[in-house]
Coordinates of C-alpha atoms and ligand atoms in Angstrom, one line a residue:
X59 CA 1.8 -48.1 165.4
X60 CA -0.2 -49.5 162.5
X61 CA 2.4 -50.0 159.7
X62 CA 0.6 -50.7 156.5
X63 CA 1.5 -53.9 154.6
X64 CA 2.3 -53.5 150.9
X65 CA 1.6 -56.3 148.5
X66 CA 3.2 -54.5 145.5
X67 CA 5.0 -56.5 143.0
X68 CA 7.7 -54.2 141.6
X69 CA 8.7 -56.7 139.0
X70 CA 5.4 -57.0 137.3
X71 CA 4.9 -55.9 133.7
X72 CA 2.0 -53.7 134.9
X73 CA 4.3 -51.9 137.4
X74 CA 6.8 -51.2 134.6
X75 CA 4.2 -50.0 132.2
X76 CA 2.6 -47.7 134.8
X77 CA 6.0 -46.3 135.8
X78 CA 7.0 -45.5 132.2
X79 CA 3.7 -43.8 131.6
X80 CA 4.0 -41.7 134.8
X81 CA 7.6 -40.7 134.2
X82 CA 6.6 -39.3 130.8
X83 CA 3.9 -37.2 132.6
X84 CA 6.5 -36.0 135.1
X85 CA 8.9 -34.9 132.3
X86 CA 5.9 -33.1 130.7
X87 CA 5.1 -31.3 134.1
X88 CA 8.7 -30.1 134.4
X89 CA 8.8 -28.9 130.8
X90 CA 5.6 -26.9 131.4
X91 CA 7.0 -25.3 134.6
X92 CA 10.3 -24.5 132.8
X93 CA 8.4 -22.8 130.0
X94 CA 6.4 -20.8 132.5
X95 CA 9.6 -19.7 134.3
X96 CA 10.9 -17.9 131.2
X97 CA 8.5 -15.0 131.3
X98 CA 8.1 -12.6 128.3
X99 CA 9.7 -12.7 124.9
X100 CA 13.5 -12.3 124.5
X101 CA 13.2 -8.7 123.3
X102 CA 11.1 -7.6 126.4
X103 CA 13.5 -9.4 128.8
X104 CA 16.5 -7.8 127.1
X105 CA 15.0 -4.4 127.3
X106 CA 14.1 -5.0 131.0
X107 CA 17.7 -5.9 131.8
X108 CA 19.1 -3.0 129.8
X109 CA 17.0 -0.7 132.0
X110 CA 19.1 -2.1 134.9
X111 CA 16.2 -4.1 136.4
X112 CA 16.1 -7.5 137.9
X113 CA 13.7 -9.9 136.2
X114 CA 10.6 -10.9 138.2
X115 CA 12.0 -14.3 139.3
X116 CA 15.3 -12.7 140.2
X117 CA 13.3 -10.3 142.4
X118 CA 11.6 -13.2 144.1
X119 CA 15.0 -15.0 144.7
X120 CA 16.6 -11.8 146.1
X121 CA 13.6 -11.2 148.4
X122 CA 13.5 -14.7 149.9
X123 CA 15.7 -15.9 152.8
X124 CA 18.6 -18.0 151.5
X125 CA 17.4 -21.6 151.1
X126 CA 13.8 -20.7 151.6
X127 CA 11.3 -22.8 149.7
X128 CA 8.9 -21.0 147.3
X129 CA 5.5 -22.6 147.2
X130 CA 4.2 -21.3 144.0
X131 CA 0.4 -20.9 143.4
X132 CA -1.2 -21.2 140.0
X133 CA 2.2 -21.5 138.3
X134 CA 0.6 -22.8 135.1
X135 CA -2.3 -20.3 135.0
X136 CA -3.2 -19.0 131.6
X137 CA -1.3 -21.7 129.6
X138 CA -2.2 -21.3 126.0
X139 CA -5.1 -18.9 126.9
X140 CA -4.1 -15.7 125.2
X141 CA -2.1 -15.1 122.0
X142 CA 1.5 -14.1 122.7
X143 CA 1.1 -14.4 126.4
X144 CA 3.3 -17.1 128.1
X145 CA 2.1 -19.4 130.8
X146 CA 1.8 -17.7 134.2
X147 CA -0.6 -14.9 133.2
X148 CA 2.0 -12.1 133.6
X149 CA 2.2 -12.5 137.4
X150 CA 4.1 -14.8 139.9
X151 CA 2.5 -15.7 143.2
X152 CA 3.8 -17.9 146.0
X153 CA 4.7 -18.3 149.6
X154 CA 8.2 -18.1 150.9
X155 CA 10.2 -16.9 153.9
X156 CA 11.3 -13.3 154.2
X157 CA 13.3 -12.3 157.3
X158 CA 12.2 -15.6 158.8
X159 CA 8.5 -15.0 158.3
X160 CA 6.3 -16.7 155.8
X161 CA 4.9 -14.2 153.3
X162 CA 2.7 -14.2 150.2
X163 CA 4.8 -12.8 147.4
X164 CA 3.0 -11.4 144.3
X165 CA 5.1 -10.1 141.4
X166 CA 4.0 -8.5 138.2
X167 CA 6.0 -9.7 135.2
X168 CA 6.6 -6.5 133.2
X169 CA 8.2 -8.5 130.4
X170 CA 4.7 -9.7 129.5
X171 CA 2.6 -7.0 127.9
X172 CA 3.9 -4.4 130.3
X173 CA 2.8 -6.4 133.4
X174 CA -0.8 -5.7 132.5
X175 CA -3.7 -7.7 134.1
X176 CA -5.7 -10.1 132.0
X177 CA -8.7 -11.9 133.4
X178 CA -6.6 -14.8 134.5
X179 CA -4.0 -12.4 136.1
X180 CA -6.8 -11.0 138.3
X181 CA -8.0 -14.5 139.2
X182 CA -4.5 -15.6 140.1
X183 CA -3.8 -12.4 142.2
X184 CA -7.1 -12.8 144.0
X185 CA -6.5 -16.5 144.7
X186 CA -3.1 -15.6 146.2
X187 CA -4.7 -13.0 148.4
X188 CA -7.4 -15.4 149.6
X189 CA -4.7 -17.9 150.7
X190 CA -2.8 -15.1 152.4
X191 CA -5.9 -13.9 154.2
X192 CA -6.9 -17.4 155.4
X193 CA -3.4 -17.9 156.7
X194 CA -2.8 -14.4 157.9
X195 CA 0.3 -14.0 155.7
X196 CA 1.8 -10.6 155.0
X197 CA 1.5 -9.7 151.3
X198 CA 4.5 -8.3 149.5
X199 CA 3.5 -7.1 146.1
X200 CA 6.3 -6.2 143.7
X201 CA 4.6 -3.8 141.3
X202 CA 5.4 -2.9 137.7
X203 CA 2.2 -3.0 135.8
X204 CA 0.3 -1.0 133.1
X205 CA -3.0 -1.9 134.9
X206 CA -5.7 -3.5 133.0
X207 CA -5.0 -5.2 129.6
X208 CA -7.7 -3.2 128.0
X209 CA -9.0 -5.7 125.4
X210 CA -9.9 -8.2 128.2
X211 CA -12.1 -5.7 130.0
X212 CA -15.1 -8.1 130.7
X213 CA -12.8 -10.4 132.6
X214 CA -11.1 -7.6 134.5
X215 CA -13.4 -4.9 135.4
X216 CA -17.1 -5.6 136.3
X217 CA -17.3 -8.6 138.5
X218 CA -16.4 -10.0 141.9
X219 CA -13.1 -11.9 141.8
X220 CA -11.6 -9.4 139.3
X221 CA -9.5 -6.3 139.6
X222 CA -11.7 -4.6 142.2
X223 CA -11.4 -7.6 144.5
X224 CA -7.6 -7.1 144.6
X225 CA -8.2 -3.7 146.2
X226 CA -11.0 -5.0 148.4
X227 CA -8.8 -7.9 149.7
X228 CA -5.9 -5.6 150.4
X229 CA -8.0 -3.2 152.4
X230 CA -9.8 -5.9 154.4
X231 CA -6.6 -7.7 155.1
X232 CA -5.0 -4.5 156.3
X233 CA -8.0 -3.9 158.5
X234 CA -7.4 -7.3 160.1
X235 CA -3.7 -6.5 160.8
X236 CA -2.4 -8.5 157.9
X237 CA 0.5 -6.4 156.6
X238 CA 0.3 -5.1 153.0
X239 CA 3.6 -4.0 151.6
X240 CA 4.5 -2.9 148.0
X241 CA 7.6 -2.2 146.1
X242 CA 7.2 -0.1 143.0
X243 CA 9.8 -1.3 140.4
X244 CA 8.7 0.4 137.2
X245 CA 5.9 2.4 135.6
X246 CA 2.6 1.5 137.3
X247 CA -0.5 2.9 135.9
X248 CA -4.1 3.1 137.0
X249 CA -4.9 -0.2 138.9
X250 CA -1.1 -0.8 138.9
X251 CA -0.8 2.5 140.9
X252 CA -3.6 1.8 143.3
X253 CA -2.2 -1.5 144.4
X254 CA 0.8 0.2 146.1
X255 CA -1.3 3.2 147.1
X256 CA -3.6 0.9 149.1
X257 CA -0.7 -0.8 150.9
X258 CA 0.3 -0.1 154.5
X259 CA 3.9 0.6 153.5
X260 CA 5.3 1.3 150.1
X261 CA 8.9 1.4 148.7
X262 CA 9.6 3.1 145.3
X263 CA 12.8 3.1 143.3
X264 CA 14.4 6.4 142.2
X265 CA 14.4 7.0 138.4
X266 CA 12.8 3.6 137.8
X267 CA 9.5 3.2 139.7
X268 CA 6.6 5.5 138.9
X269 CA 3.0 5.6 139.8
X270 CA 0.1 7.5 138.3
X271 CA -3.6 7.1 137.7
X272 CA -3.0 8.2 134.1
X273 CA 0.4 8.2 132.3
X274 CA 1.9 11.2 130.4
X275 CA 0.1 10.4 127.1
X276 CA -3.2 10.1 128.8
X277 CA -2.7 13.3 130.7
X278 CA -1.8 15.1 127.5
X279 CA -4.8 13.7 125.7
X280 CA -7.1 14.7 128.6
X281 CA -5.7 18.2 129.5
X282 CA -3.0 19.1 127.0
X283 CA -0.6 19.2 130.0
X284 CA 2.9 18.0 128.9
X285 CA 4.7 16.2 131.7
X286 CA 7.4 13.5 131.9
X287 CA 7.2 10.2 133.8
X288 CA 9.5 11.3 136.7
X289 CA 7.7 14.6 137.2
X290 CA 4.3 13.0 137.0
X291 CA 4.9 10.0 139.3
X292 CA 8.5 9.3 139.9
X293 CA 10.1 8.1 143.2
X294 CA 11.4 11.5 144.2
X295 CA 8.1 13.2 143.6
X296 CA 6.1 10.6 145.5
X297 CA 8.5 10.4 148.4
X298 CA 9.1 14.2 148.8
X299 CA 6.0 15.9 147.5
X300 CA 2.8 13.7 147.2
X301 CA 3.7 11.4 150.2
X302 CA 2.1 8.5 148.3
X303 CA 5.2 6.4 149.0
X304 CA 7.1 5.9 152.2
X305 CA 10.6 4.8 151.3
X306 CA 12.9 5.8 148.4
X307 CA 15.3 3.1 147.1
X308 CA 18.2 3.4 144.7
X309 CA 17.6 0.2 142.8
X310 CA 15.9 -3.2 142.9
X311 CA 18.3 -4.7 145.4
X312 CA 18.0 -1.7 147.7
X313 CA 14.2 -1.8 147.6
X314 CA 14.3 -5.5 148.5
X315 CA 16.6 -4.8 151.4
X316 CA 14.2 -2.2 152.7
X317 CA 11.3 -4.6 152.3
X318 CA 13.1 -7.3 154.2
X319 CA 13.7 -4.7 157.0
X320 CA 10.0 -3.9 157.1
X321 CA 9.1 -7.6 157.4
X322 CA 11.7 -8.1 160.1
X323 CA 9.8 -5.5 162.2
X324 CA 6.2 -6.8 161.8
X325 CA 6.0 -8.2 165.4
X326 CA 5.8 -11.7 166.7
X327 CA 5.3 -14.6 164.4
X328 CA 2.2 -16.6 165.4
X329 CA 2.9 -19.9 167.3
X330 CA 2.4 -23.4 165.8
X331 CA -0.8 -24.7 167.4
X332 CA -0.2 -28.4 166.8
X333 CA 2.4 -30.8 168.2
X334 CA 4.7 -31.6 165.4
X335 CA 6.5 -34.9 165.9
X336 CA 9.9 -35.6 164.4
X337 CA 9.5 -36.6 160.7
X338 CA 9.8 -40.2 159.6
X339 CA 10.2 -41.3 156.0
X340 CA 7.6 -43.8 154.8
X341 CA 8.7 -47.5 155.1
X342 CA 7.9 -48.0 151.4
X343 CA 9.6 -45.9 148.7
X344 CA 7.4 -43.0 147.5
X345 CA 9.0 -43.4 144.0
X346 CA 7.0 -46.6 143.7
X347 CA 3.8 -44.5 143.4
X348 CA 4.7 -44.0 139.7
X349 CA 4.4 -47.8 139.2
X350 CA 1.2 -48.0 141.3
X351 CA -1.0 -45.5 139.6
X352 CA -2.8 -47.3 136.8
X353 CA -1.8 -45.9 133.4
X354 CA -5.1 -47.1 131.9
X355 CA -8.1 -45.3 133.2
X356 CA -10.2 -48.3 132.7
X357 CA -8.4 -50.1 135.5
X358 CA -8.6 -48.9 139.1
X359 CA -5.5 -48.0 141.2
X360 CA -4.9 -49.7 144.5
X361 CA -4.9 -46.5 146.5
X362 CA -3.9 -48.2 149.8
X363 CA -0.5 -48.8 148.2
X364 CA -0.2 -45.0 147.6
X365 CA -1.1 -44.2 151.1
X366 CA 1.6 -46.5 152.4
X367 CA 4.1 -44.3 150.6
X368 CA 2.8 -40.9 151.7
X369 CA 2.5 -41.1 155.5
X370 CA 5.3 -41.0 158.0
X371 CA 6.6 -44.5 158.8
X372 CA 3.8 -45.9 156.5
X373 CA 1.9 -45.7 159.8
X374 CA -1.9 -45.3 159.3
X375 CA -4.5 -45.8 162.0
X376 CA -7.6 -46.7 160.0
X377 CA -11.2 -46.0 161.1
X378 CA -13.9 -48.5 160.3
X379 CA -11.7 -50.6 158.0
X380 CA -14.4 -53.2 157.7
X381 CA -17.3 -50.9 156.9
X382 CA -18.0 -48.7 153.9
X383 CA -14.8 -49.8 152.4
X384 CA -15.0 -47.7 149.2
X385 CA -13.7 -44.8 151.3
X386 CA -10.6 -45.2 153.4
X387 CA -10.5 -43.0 156.5
X388 CA -7.9 -42.7 159.1
X389 CA -5.1 -40.8 160.8
X390 CA -1.4 -40.6 159.9
X391 CA 1.3 -38.0 160.0
X392 CA 3.0 -36.1 157.1
X393 CA 6.4 -34.8 158.0
X394 CA 5.4 -34.9 161.7
X395 CA 2.0 -33.2 161.2
X396 CA -1.1 -35.2 162.2
X397 CA -3.7 -35.4 159.5
X398 CA -7.0 -37.1 158.9
X399 CA -7.1 -38.7 155.4
X400 CA -10.1 -39.6 153.3
X401 CA -9.2 -41.6 150.3
X402 CA -11.5 -43.2 147.7
X403 CA -11.3 -46.9 146.9
X404 CA -14.3 -47.2 144.5
X405 CA -17.7 -45.6 144.0
X406 CA -19.3 -43.9 147.1
X407 CA -22.1 -46.0 148.7
X408 CA -24.4 -44.9 151.5
X409 CA -22.1 -46.7 154.1
X410 CA -19.0 -44.9 152.8
X411 CA -20.7 -41.5 152.9
X412 CA -21.9 -42.0 156.5
X413 CA -18.5 -43.2 157.6
X414 CA -16.9 -40.2 156.0
X415 CA -19.3 -37.8 157.8
X416 CA -18.6 -39.5 161.1
X417 CA -14.8 -39.3 160.5
X418 CA -14.9 -35.7 159.5
X419 CA -16.9 -34.8 162.6
X420 CA -14.3 -36.5 164.8
X421 CA -11.4 -34.7 163.1
X422 CA -13.2 -31.4 163.7
X423 CA -13.7 -32.2 167.4
X424 CA -10.0 -33.0 167.7
X425 CA -8.7 -30.1 165.6
X426 CA -7.1 -32.4 163.1
X427 CA -6.8 -31.1 159.5
X428 CA -8.3 -33.1 156.7
X429 CA -6.8 -34.3 153.4
X430 CA -9.2 -35.5 150.7
X431 CA -7.5 -37.7 148.2
X432 CA -9.9 -38.0 145.3
X433 CA -10.2 -40.8 142.8
X434 CA -13.9 -41.4 142.5
X435 CA -16.4 -41.9 139.7
X436 CA -19.2 -40.6 141.8
X437 CA -22.0 -41.8 144.1
X438 CA -23.7 -45.2 143.5
X439 CA -26.8 -44.9 141.3
X440 CA -29.7 -47.3 140.8
X441 CA -32.8 -48.5 142.6
X442 CA -31.1 -50.2 145.5
X443 CA -29.0 -47.2 146.2
X444 CA -31.9 -44.8 146.0
X445 CA -34.0 -47.0 148.3
X446 CA -31.1 -47.1 150.7
X447 CA -31.2 -43.3 150.9
X448 CA -27.9 -42.6 149.0
X449 CA -29.1 -38.9 148.6
X450 CA -29.5 -38.3 152.3
X451 CA -26.3 -40.2 153.2
X452 CA -24.4 -38.3 150.5
X453 CA -25.9 -35.1 151.9
X454 CA -24.5 -36.0 155.3
X455 CA -21.0 -36.4 153.9
X456 CA -21.2 -33.1 152.0
X457 CA -22.6 -31.2 155.0
X458 CA -19.8 -32.5 157.2
X459 CA -17.2 -31.7 154.7
X460 CA -18.6 -28.2 154.0
X461 CA -18.9 -27.2 157.6
X462 CA -15.6 -28.7 158.8
X463 CA -13.7 -25.7 160.0
X464 CA -10.4 -27.4 160.3
X465 CA -7.8 -26.8 157.5
X466 CA -8.9 -28.9 154.5
X467 CA -6.8 -30.0 151.5
X468 CA -7.8 -31.6 148.3
X469 CA -5.5 -33.8 146.2
X470 CA -6.9 -35.2 143.0
X471 CA -4.8 -38.3 142.2
X472 CA -7.1 -40.0 139.6
X473 CA -10.4 -39.3 138.0
X474 CA -12.8 -37.2 140.2
X475 CA -16.2 -37.0 138.7
X476 CA -19.7 -35.5 139.3
X477 CA -20.9 -35.2 142.9
X478 CA -17.9 -37.3 143.9
X479 CA -15.6 -34.4 142.9
X480 CA -17.8 -32.1 145.0
X481 CA -18.0 -34.4 148.1
X482 CA -14.3 -34.9 148.1
X483 CA -13.9 -31.2 148.8
X484 CA -14.0 -29.8 145.3
X485 CA -12.9 -26.2 144.7
X486 CA -16.3 -24.7 145.6
X487 CA -15.9 -26.0 149.1
X488 CA -12.9 -23.8 149.7
X489 CA -10.2 -26.2 150.6
X490 CA -7.2 -24.3 152.0
X491 CA -5.4 -25.6 148.9
X492 CA -6.3 -27.9 146.0
X493 CA -3.6 -29.9 144.3
X494 CA -3.7 -32.3 141.4
X495 CA -1.2 -35.0 140.3
X496 CA -0.6 -35.1 136.6
X497 CA -2.9 -38.1 136.5
X498 CA -5.7 -36.1 138.2
X499 CA -8.8 -35.4 136.2
X500 CA -12.2 -33.9 137.1
X501 CA -15.4 -33.3 135.3
X502 CA -19.2 -33.7 135.6
X503 CA -18.8 -37.1 134.2
X504 CA -16.2 -39.2 132.3
X505 CA -15.7 -38.7 128.6
X506 CA -17.4 -42.0 127.6
X507 CA -20.4 -41.4 129.8
X508 CA -20.8 -37.9 128.5
X509 CA -20.7 -39.1 124.9
X510 CA -23.2 -41.8 125.6
X511 CA -25.5 -39.5 127.6
X512 CA -25.7 -37.0 124.8
X513 CA -26.1 -39.7 122.1
X514 CA -29.0 -41.2 124.1
X515 CA -30.7 -37.7 124.2
X516 CA -30.3 -37.6 120.4
X517 CA -31.7 -41.2 120.2
X518 CA -34.9 -40.0 122.0
X519 CA -35.2 -37.0 119.7
X520 CA -35.0 -39.2 116.7
X521 CA -37.6 -41.5 118.1
X522 CA -39.9 -38.6 118.9
X523 CA -39.6 -37.1 115.4
X524 CA -39.7 -40.4 113.6
X525 CA -36.2 -40.1 112.2
X526 CA -33.1 -42.2 112.6
X527 CA -29.3 -42.1 112.4
X528 CA -26.8 -44.7 111.4
X529 CA -24.3 -46.2 113.8
X530 CA -21.5 -44.3 112.0
X531 CA -23.4 -41.0 112.4
X532 CA -23.9 -41.8 116.1
X533 CA -20.2 -42.6 116.6
X534 CA -19.2 -39.4 114.6
X535 CA -21.4 -37.4 117.0
X536 CA -19.8 -39.0 120.1
X537 CA -16.2 -38.5 119.1
X538 CA -15.9 -34.7 119.6
X539 CA -18.0 -34.9 122.9
X540 CA -15.5 -37.5 124.2
X541 CA -12.6 -35.3 123.2
X542 CA -14.1 -32.2 124.8
X543 CA -14.7 -33.9 128.1
X544 CA -11.2 -35.4 128.0
X545 CA -9.6 -32.0 127.4
X546 CA -11.7 -30.4 130.1
X547 CA -10.9 -33.0 132.8
X548 CA -7.1 -32.7 132.2
X549 CA -5.1 -31.4 135.3
X550 CA -3.5 -28.8 133.1
X551 CA -6.9 -27.4 132.1
X552 CA -7.6 -27.0 135.8
X553 CA -4.3 -25.4 136.3
X554 CA -4.7 -23.1 133.3
X555 CA -8.0 -21.8 134.7
X556 CA -6.8 -21.6 138.3
X557 CA -9.4 -24.2 139.3
X558 CA -6.6 -25.9 141.2
X559 CA -3.6 -24.3 143.0
X560 CA -0.9 -26.5 141.6
X561 CA -0.1 -29.6 139.7
X562 CA 2.5 -31.5 141.7
X563 CA 4.7 -34.6 141.2
X564 CA 3.6 -37.3 143.7
X565 CA 7.1 -37.1 145.1
X566 CA 6.5 -33.4 146.0
X567 CA 3.3 -34.3 147.9
X568 CA 4.8 -34.7 151.4
X569 CA 6.9 -31.5 151.1
X570 CA 3.9 -29.5 149.8
X571 CA 1.6 -30.8 152.5
X572 CA 4.1 -30.2 155.2
X573 CA 4.5 -26.5 154.1
X574 CA 0.7 -26.0 153.9
X575 CA 0.2 -27.6 157.4
X576 CA 3.0 -25.5 158.9
X577 CA 1.2 -22.4 157.6
X578 CA -2.3 -23.5 158.7
X579 CA -1.0 -24.5 162.2
X580 CA -0.1 -20.8 162.8
X581 CA -3.7 -19.7 162.5
X582 CA -6.3 -19.8 165.4
X583 CA -8.3 -23.0 165.8
X584 CA -12.0 -22.7 164.9
X585 CA -15.1 -24.6 166.2
X586 CA -17.0 -26.3 163.4
X587 CA -20.8 -25.7 163.4
X588 CA -22.6 -28.2 161.3
X589 CA -25.8 -27.7 159.2
X590 CA -28.7 -30.1 159.8
X591 CA -27.7 -33.7 159.1
X592 CA -30.6 -35.4 157.3
X593 CA -31.1 -38.7 159.2
Ligands
COA703 N1 -3.6 -2.7 127.6 C1 -3.3 -3.5 126.6 N2 -2.0 -3.6 126.1 C2 -1.1 -2.9 126.7 C3 -1.4 -2.1 127.8 C4 -2.7 -2.0 128.2 N3 -3.1 -1.2 129.3 N4 -0.2 -1.5 128.2 C5 0.7 -2.0 127.5 N5 0.3 -2.9 126.6 C6 1.0 -3.7 125.6 C7 1.7 -2.9 124.5 O1 0.8 -2.7 123.5 C8 2.8 -3.8 124.1 O2 2.3 -4.9 123.3 P1 3.2 -5.7 122.3 O3 4.2 -6.4 123.1 O4 2.2 -6.6 121.6 O5 3.8 -4.6 121.4 C9 3.2 -4.5 125.5 O6 2.1 -4.3 126.3 C10 4.4 -3.8 126.1 O7 4.2 -2.4 126.2 P2 5.4 -1.3 126.0 O8 4.9 0.0 126.1 O9 6.3 -1.7 124.8 O10 6.3 -1.7 127.3 P3 7.1 -0.7 128.3 O11 7.7 -1.6 129.3 O12 7.9 0.2 127.6 O13 5.9 0.1 129.0 C11 3.9 0.5 130.2 C12 5.0 -0.5 129.8 C13 2.8 -0.2 131.0 C14 4.5 1.6 131.1 C15 3.2 1.2 128.9 O14 2.9 0.2 128.0 C16 2.0 2.0 129.2 O15 2.1 3.1 129.7 N6 0.8 1.4 128.9 C17 -0.5 2.1 129.1 C18 -0.9 1.9 130.5 C19 -2.3 2.5 130.8 O16 -2.6 3.6 130.4 N7 -3.1 1.7 131.4 C20 -4.5 2.1 131.8 C21 -5.2 0.8 132.2 S1 -6.7 1.2 132.9

């Protein structure tokens, strides 16, 4: 037992100011999620209901086991990205329990532009598949989609990570025995028809679901053949004549019941590979995190106080506490799951980087998952740092983190900048999941530094060309750069672009992590093979 000691003063003015600022951010987070949950415009939702269909979120609720959590991925994708398209990108993705088994659930929202795929829809669908693949989760895709949103072609059609990847992932997952199931709830055209056609088992709804590579209008335009939706691709036709679908349902609820039966018969659920101890609440109240995180980005947060409110029993066994203290490394449990945590406490120095690499190596040897809690302005710069070999020591940390083949998670709690963002398991290093708190920010550099850097480049140009600019002109030049970098770094910009999987309330962190670890623990352990460590 190593129960952390808190020195927090709950009655300080600073605590109160931080808390008020954080609570406003939490209200904003919930408002954004609520807006995303609405789906398409009133008119489209009314029409959908008049057609006797469940709305997409009603479909998810009916599919899940009673009381199952739904861990939603990329909930806020596409926020403000396209005209007339609500947050969410016309698709819902998340993990929940179906017939007692965790599944990835992917649902088109036909109330948004006929459930068509925008660039961001493709990215969100593909991201959900990659998580499913990594965790060997059956995928249930509830299809009702007009295929590609044609005006967004460059972001849908040609590249890896776009629509074609959806097919590729389905097929490769199927080849690895990861079940692919689809329910066809409405007219599904082109890509929307291929998704169910490429599944292992497909359910279609009579007089409601339809699948065709080209709809009636397109067929008429191409061949002058006149044919109605049901004849061309309805449930009866596909279940009796073409054999494209496997089960004919009477309505949404019936299709969902059939799907639950299919999942109930997928064979054994993989065993949990880790010993999970009984969960203990932290000794210190996690709600106090709101008052701990500095509301003013110019002042650092005491991240040790956060840690004491995240791990079971506030019990944290620290490694090398007296060395390289700008990174805190150690072991604790979250809801019973053991985890190795790396948490920033200042800028990364050579000592901290080497300590992190050593710690990561040990966690890999012991099959302990890693949580990177990022709040870092980057690696130390300057002559002393360079002479001390910061580049080779930083490289060791990045090599260890990259090659660590234990489940890895990234949680950005404050500003995460430059190579610091990357070394703390940025998105490119494929963490199993990447979360941000509403206070999380990430960019190549901070707004002030970016504005100063670009202004200094201009200074040099002026000098070279024998011209000059006034202080006012210099400030006027810096202001928009600062703003652009601020907007870029915002957690919701990351969420909008699917650069992170979710923005979470600090109070949700323990639940989210426990769900993620429960899923990862049901995959086979891997041996980490490291690249050359530059000594
Ligand atoms: N690309 C761009 N916009 C599309 C679209 C597409 N493939 N399919 C539908 N839309 C838009 C419609 O223009 C409409 O936009 P609006 O809300 O601004 O008016 C909105 O999506 C809803 O379409 P609507 O036809 O009113 O909805 P619906 O529920 O009655 O029918 C479909 C939905 C998908 C069956 C029908 O729109 C359709 O057949 N679309 C063409 C699908 C197609 O041929 N896709 C080929 C892609 S490769």
